[in-house]
Coordinates of C-alpha atoms and ligand atoms in Angstrom, one line a residue:
X1014 CA 19.4 63.6 -47.3
X1015 CA 19.0 60.4 -45.4
X1016 CA 20.3 57.5 -47.5
X1017 CA 20.1 53.8 -46.7
X1018 CA 21.6 51.6 -49.5
X1019 CA 21.7 48.2 -47.7
X1020 CA 18.6 46.5 -46.4
X1021 CA 17.1 43.0 -46.4
X1022 CA 13.6 41.7 -46.8
X1023 CA 12.1 38.2 -46.3
X1024 CA 13.0 37.5 -49.9
X1025 CA 16.4 36.7 -48.3
X1026 CA 17.2 36.6 -44.6
X1027 CA 15.2 39.7 -43.4
X1028 CA 11.9 39.2 -41.6
X1029 CA 9.7 41.9 -43.2
X1030 CA 8.2 41.7 -46.7
X1031 CA 9.7 44.2 -49.2
X1032 CA 6.8 46.7 -48.8
X1033 CA 7.1 46.6 -45.0
X1034 CA 10.9 47.3 -45.2
X1035 CA 10.1 50.3 -47.3
X1036 CA 7.6 51.5 -44.8
X1037 CA 10.0 50.9 -41.9
X1038 CA 12.7 52.9 -43.8
X1039 CA 10.3 55.7 -44.5
X1040 CA 9.3 55.9 -40.8
X1041 CA 12.9 56.1 -39.9
X1042 CA 13.3 59.2 -42.1
X1043 CA 15.0 57.7 -45.1
X1044 CA 14.8 59.7 -48.4
X1045 CA 16.7 57.4 -50.7
X1046 CA 16.5 53.7 -50.2
X1047 CA 17.9 50.5 -51.7
X1048 CA 16.7 46.9 -51.2
X1049 CA 19.7 44.6 -51.4
X1050 CA 18.6 41.1 -50.7
X1051 CA 21.2 38.3 -50.8
X1052 CA 21.6 36.7 -54.3
X1053 CA 18.0 37.6 -55.1
X1054 CA 16.1 40.4 -56.9
X1055 CA 12.5 39.1 -56.7
X1056 CA 11.6 41.7 -54.1
X1057 CA 12.6 44.7 -56.2
X1058 CA 9.3 45.3 -57.9
X1059 CA 7.2 45.4 -54.7
X1060 CA 9.9 47.5 -53.0
X1061 CA 10.1 50.0 -55.8
X1062 CA 6.3 50.4 -55.9
X1063 CA 6.1 51.0 -52.1
X1064 CA 9.1 53.3 -52.0
X1065 CA 7.5 55.5 -54.7
X1066 CA 4.2 55.5 -53.0
X1067 CA 5.9 56.6 -49.8
X1068 CA 7.9 59.4 -51.6
X1069 CA 11.3 57.8 -51.3
X1070 CA 13.8 57.6 -54.1
X1071 CA 14.3 53.9 -54.8
X1072 CA 17.5 52.3 -55.8
X1073 CA 17.4 48.7 -57.1
X1074 CA 20.0 46.6 -55.4
X1075 CA 21.4 43.1 -54.6
X1076 CA 24.0 41.7 -52.3
X1077 CA 26.0 38.9 -54.1
X1078 CA 27.8 36.2 -52.1
X1079 CA 31.3 35.7 -53.4
X1080 CA 34.2 33.4 -52.5
X1081 CA 37.5 35.2 -52.7
X1082 CA 40.8 33.8 -51.4
X1083 CA 38.8 31.1 -49.6
X1084 CA 36.6 33.5 -47.7
X1085 CA 33.0 34.8 -48.2
X1086 CA 32.9 38.4 -49.4
X1087 CA 29.7 40.3 -50.1
X1088 CA 29.4 42.6 -53.1
X1089 CA 26.5 45.0 -53.3
X1090 CA 25.2 46.1 -56.7
X1091 CA 23.3 49.4 -56.8
X1092 CA 21.2 50.8 -59.6
X1093 CA 21.0 47.5 -61.4
X1094 CA 18.5 46.6 -64.1
X1095 CA 17.0 43.7 -62.1
X1096 CA 15.7 42.1 -65.3
X1097 CA 19.1 41.9 -67.0
X1098 CA 19.2 38.2 -68.2
X1099 CA 22.9 37.6 -67.3
X1100 CA 22.4 39.0 -63.8
X1101 CA 19.2 37.0 -63.3
X1102 CA 20.9 33.8 -64.5
X1103 CA 24.0 34.5 -62.4
X1104 CA 22.0 35.0 -59.2
X1105 CA 20.0 31.8 -59.9
X1106 CA 23.3 29.9 -60.2
X1107 CA 24.6 31.5 -57.0
X1108 CA 21.4 30.5 -55.1
X1109 CA 21.3 27.0 -56.5
X1110 CA 23.5 25.4 -53.9
X1111 CA 21.6 26.7 -50.9
X1112 CA 19.1 23.9 -50.5
X1113 CA 21.8 21.1 -50.4
X1114 CA 23.9 23.2 -48.1
X1115 CA 20.9 23.7 -45.8
X1116 CA 20.4 19.9 -45.7
X1117 CA 24.1 19.5 -44.9
X1118 CA 23.9 22.1 -42.1
X1119 CA 20.9 20.3 -40.6
X1120 CA 22.7 16.9 -40.8
X1121 CA 25.7 18.4 -38.9
X1122 CA 23.4 20.0 -36.3
X1123 CA 21.7 16.6 -35.8
X1124 CA 25.1 15.1 -35.1
X1125 CA 25.6 17.8 -32.6
X1126 CA 22.3 16.8 -30.9
X1127 CA 19.9 19.2 -32.5
X1128 CA 17.5 17.2 -34.8
X1129 CA 14.9 18.7 -37.1
X1130 CA 16.8 21.9 -37.9
X1131 CA 16.0 21.8 -41.6
X1132 CA 12.3 21.9 -41.1
X1133 CA 12.7 24.3 -38.2
X1134 CA 14.7 26.7 -40.3
X1135 CA 12.3 26.4 -43.2
X1136 CA 9.5 27.8 -40.9
X1137 CA 11.4 31.1 -41.0
X1138 CA 11.9 31.0 -44.8
X1139 CA 9.6 33.0 -47.1
X1140 CA 11.5 32.3 -50.3
X1141 CA 12.3 28.6 -50.6
X1142 CA 15.2 29.5 -53.0
X1143 CA 16.9 31.4 -50.3
X1144 CA 17.6 29.3 -47.2
X1145 CA 20.2 31.1 -45.2
X1146 CA 22.3 30.5 -42.1
X1147 CA 20.2 33.3 -40.5
X1148 CA 17.1 31.1 -40.7
X1149 CA 18.9 28.3 -38.8
X1150 CA 20.1 30.9 -36.3
X1151 CA 16.5 32.1 -35.7
X1152 CA 15.3 28.5 -35.2
X1153 CA 18.1 27.7 -32.6
X1154 CA 17.1 30.8 -30.7
X1155 CA 13.5 29.6 -30.8
X1156 CA 14.7 26.3 -29.3
X1157 CA 16.5 28.1 -26.6
X1158 CA 19.8 26.5 -27.6
X1159 CA 21.2 30.1 -27.8
X1160 CA 20.0 33.4 -26.6
X1161 CA 20.7 35.4 -29.8
X1162 CA 21.4 34.8 -33.4
X1163 CA 24.9 36.1 -33.1
X1164 CA 25.5 33.5 -30.4
X1165 CA 24.3 30.8 -32.8
X1166 CA 26.8 32.0 -35.4
X1167 CA 29.6 32.1 -32.9
X1168 CA 28.9 28.6 -31.5
X1169 CA 27.5 26.7 -34.5
X1170 CA 27.6 28.3 -37.9
X1171 CA 31.0 29.7 -38.5
X1172 CA 34.3 28.0 -39.5
X1173 CA 35.4 25.3 -37.1
X1174 CA 32.0 25.1 -35.4
X1175 CA 29.8 22.0 -35.5
X1176 CA 27.2 23.3 -38.0
X1177 CA 29.6 24.9 -40.4
X1178 CA 29.4 23.8 -44.1
X1179 CA 32.0 25.4 -46.4
X1180 CA 30.4 26.7 -49.6
X1181 CA 31.7 28.0 -52.9
X1182 CA 29.8 31.1 -54.1
X1183 CA 30.3 33.3 -57.2
X1184 CA 33.7 34.6 -58.1
X1185 CA 34.5 38.3 -57.6
X1186 CA 34.9 38.7 -61.4
X1187 CA 31.4 37.1 -62.0
X1188 CA 29.7 39.3 -59.3
X1189 CA 31.3 42.6 -60.5
X1190 CA 30.6 41.5 -64.1
X1191 CA 26.9 40.8 -63.6
X1192 CA 26.4 44.1 -61.7
X1193 CA 28.2 46.1 -64.4
X1194 CA 26.5 44.3 -67.2
X1195 CA 23.2 45.2 -65.6
X1196 CA 24.2 48.9 -65.6
X1197 CA 24.9 48.9 -61.9
X1198 CA 27.7 50.1 -59.5
X1199 CA 29.6 47.4 -57.6
X1200 CA 30.3 48.1 -53.9
X1201 CA 32.3 46.0 -51.4
X1202 CA 29.9 45.4 -48.5
X1203 CA 31.1 45.9 -44.9
X1204 CA 34.9 45.5 -45.7
X1205 CA 35.6 45.6 -41.9
X1206 CA 33.9 42.3 -41.4
X1207 CA 36.4 40.1 -43.3
X1208 CA 39.3 38.5 -41.5
X1209 CA 41.9 39.4 -44.1
X1210 CA 45.5 40.5 -43.4
X1211 CA 46.3 44.0 -44.5
X1212 CA 48.0 42.5 -47.6
X1213 CA 45.1 40.4 -48.6
X1214 CA 42.7 43.2 -48.0
X1215 CA 44.8 45.4 -50.3
X1216 CA 44.8 42.7 -52.9
X1217 CA 41.0 42.5 -52.7
X1218 CA 40.7 46.2 -53.2
X1219 CA 43.1 46.2 -56.1
X1220 CA 41.5 43.3 -57.9
X1221 CA 38.0 44.8 -57.3
X1222 CA 39.1 48.1 -58.7
X1223 CA 40.7 46.4 -61.8
X1224 CA 37.4 44.5 -62.4
X1225 CA 35.6 47.9 -62.5
X1226 CA 34.3 47.9 -58.9
X1227 CA 33.7 51.5 -57.8
X1228 CA 32.8 51.8 -54.2
X1229 CA 33.1 50.4 -50.6
X1230 CA 30.7 50.7 -47.7
X1231 CA 32.2 53.0 -45.1
X1232 CA 29.3 53.7 -42.7
X1233 CA 27.4 50.4 -42.2
X1234 CA 25.6 48.8 -39.3
X1235 CA 28.2 46.0 -39.7
X1236 CA 31.1 48.4 -38.8
X1237 CA 32.2 49.8 -35.5
X1238 CA 32.8 53.5 -35.3
X1239 CA 36.5 52.9 -35.5
X1240 CA 36.0 51.1 -38.8
X1241 CA 34.1 54.1 -40.2
X1242 CA 37.4 56.0 -40.0
X1243 CA 39.5 53.1 -41.2
X1244 CA 37.4 52.6 -44.3
X1245 CA 37.0 56.3 -45.0
X1246 CA 40.8 56.3 -45.2
X1247 CA 40.8 53.2 -47.5
X1248 CA 38.2 54.9 -49.8
X1249 CA 40.4 58.0 -50.1
X1250 CA 43.6 55.8 -50.7
X1251 CA 42.0 53.6 -53.4
X1252 CA 39.8 56.3 -54.9
X1253 CA 36.6 54.5 -54.1
X1254 CA 33.2 56.1 -53.8
X1255 CA 31.7 55.7 -50.3
X1256 CA 28.4 54.0 -49.5
X1257 CA 26.2 54.0 -46.4
X1258 CA 23.6 51.5 -45.2
X1259 CA 22.2 49.9 -42.1
X1260 CA 22.3 46.2 -43.3
X1261 CA 18.8 46.1 -41.7
X1262 CA 17.4 42.6 -41.3
X1263 CA 14.6 42.9 -38.6
X1264 CA 13.3 45.4 -36.2
X1265 CA 15.1 45.0 -32.9
X1266 CA 17.7 42.7 -34.5
X1267 CA 19.6 45.6 -35.9
X1268 CA 23.2 46.3 -34.7
X1269 CA 22.4 50.0 -35.3
X1270 CA 19.0 51.6 -35.9
X1271 CA 18.8 53.9 -38.9
X1272 CA 18.5 57.0 -36.8
X1273 CA 21.8 56.2 -35.0
X1274 CA 23.8 55.7 -38.2
X1275 CA 26.1 58.7 -38.8
X1276 CA 26.7 60.5 -42.0
X1277 CA 29.7 59.7 -44.2
X1278 CA 32.9 61.2 -42.9
X1279 CA 34.0 64.4 -44.6
X1280 CA 36.2 64.3 -47.7
X1281 CA 34.5 61.3 -49.3
X1282 CA 32.5 61.1 -52.5
X1283 CA 29.2 59.5 -51.9
X1284 CA 28.3 56.6 -54.2
X1285 CA 25.1 58.5 -55.0
X1286 CA 26.9 61.8 -55.8
X1287 CA 25.9 61.9 -59.5
X1288 CA 22.5 60.1 -59.4
X1289 CA 19.9 62.2 -61.0
Ligands
AMP2344 P1 24.5 32.8 -45.6 O1 24.5 33.7 -46.8 O2 23.4 31.8 -45.6 O3 25.9 32.3 -45.3 O4 24.2 33.8 -44.4 C1 24.9 35.0 -44.2 C2 24.1 35.9 -43.3 O5 24.2 35.5 -41.9 C3 24.7 37.3 -43.3 O6 24.1 38.1 -44.4 C4 24.2 37.9 -42.0 O7 22.8 38.3 -42.1 C5 24.2 36.7 -41.1 N1 25.3 36.6 -40.2 C6 26.6 36.3 -40.6 N2 27.4 36.3 -39.5 C7 26.6 36.7 -38.4 C8 26.8 36.9 -37.0 N3 28.0 36.7 -36.5 N4 25.8 37.3 -36.3 C9 24.6 37.4 -36.8 N5 24.3 37.2 -38.1 C10 25.3 36.8 -38.9
MN2345 MN1 22.0 38.7 -44.1
MN2346 MN1 26.6 41.0 -46.0
MN2347 MN1 23.5 42.5 -45.9

């Protein structure tokens, strides 16, 4: 069975509407699919309807932005009740600082000689509640300031760079609590992307586990093949279930197309192992 449990639509920083992401996943051969927009569940209803029409098993999801030990960590929630009031309120609170942050990013970019970035980024935004750094990156590529979105992140939007604005997201306990309260399973997204020491990473896994977090992503478009093996070993060591997903944002922008994403390494328990 082909499973993709991490995808974005234009409800966050993807470019396709939820129904179009469903169609793209189906064309790529996906049988079980989750939409996991950043801090937002408003695409779930359309995604579910399209997935069911296309004959895919749909899993309702979200990717929550968390600040842990001063760094941003992403926690995916799978099989959530997207109407759960505490989850909905928590996500609204998590999103609420994004507008002011976007203004601050634009002000810094203006100081760096790039005026009008707020309006420019907004042209790429379908959901005014969810302005993301990715939208700024797409605008700076449009301007020709950089050749790719990853170059924009490297030169402007990450710590120490001229357009970087620090931000405090939800706590790990809040994110895991909202997901569990909504009947979902909490998953650490792309653990290989964080710049933690081995000690800090172990502390993250321990704390996540103690909070009731159950899984980590092992095979993701955000990992290198070496990291598939590293995090397979971590899943075994910590007793985590293993998840798999492309982290799709846009056709052609993907680090790995669905068809190229390998299966989970042997000896792991898939996060979907007991889903009916
Ligand atoms: P935000 O939630 O606004 O801070 O934006 C985070 C999003 O930016 C992530 O979900 C990725 O889609 C994107 N992103 C982060 N780092 C990079 C990078 N180095 N290259 C391309 N996209 C990135
Ligand atoms: Mn993203
Ligand atoms: Mn992420
Ligand atoms: Mn993602």
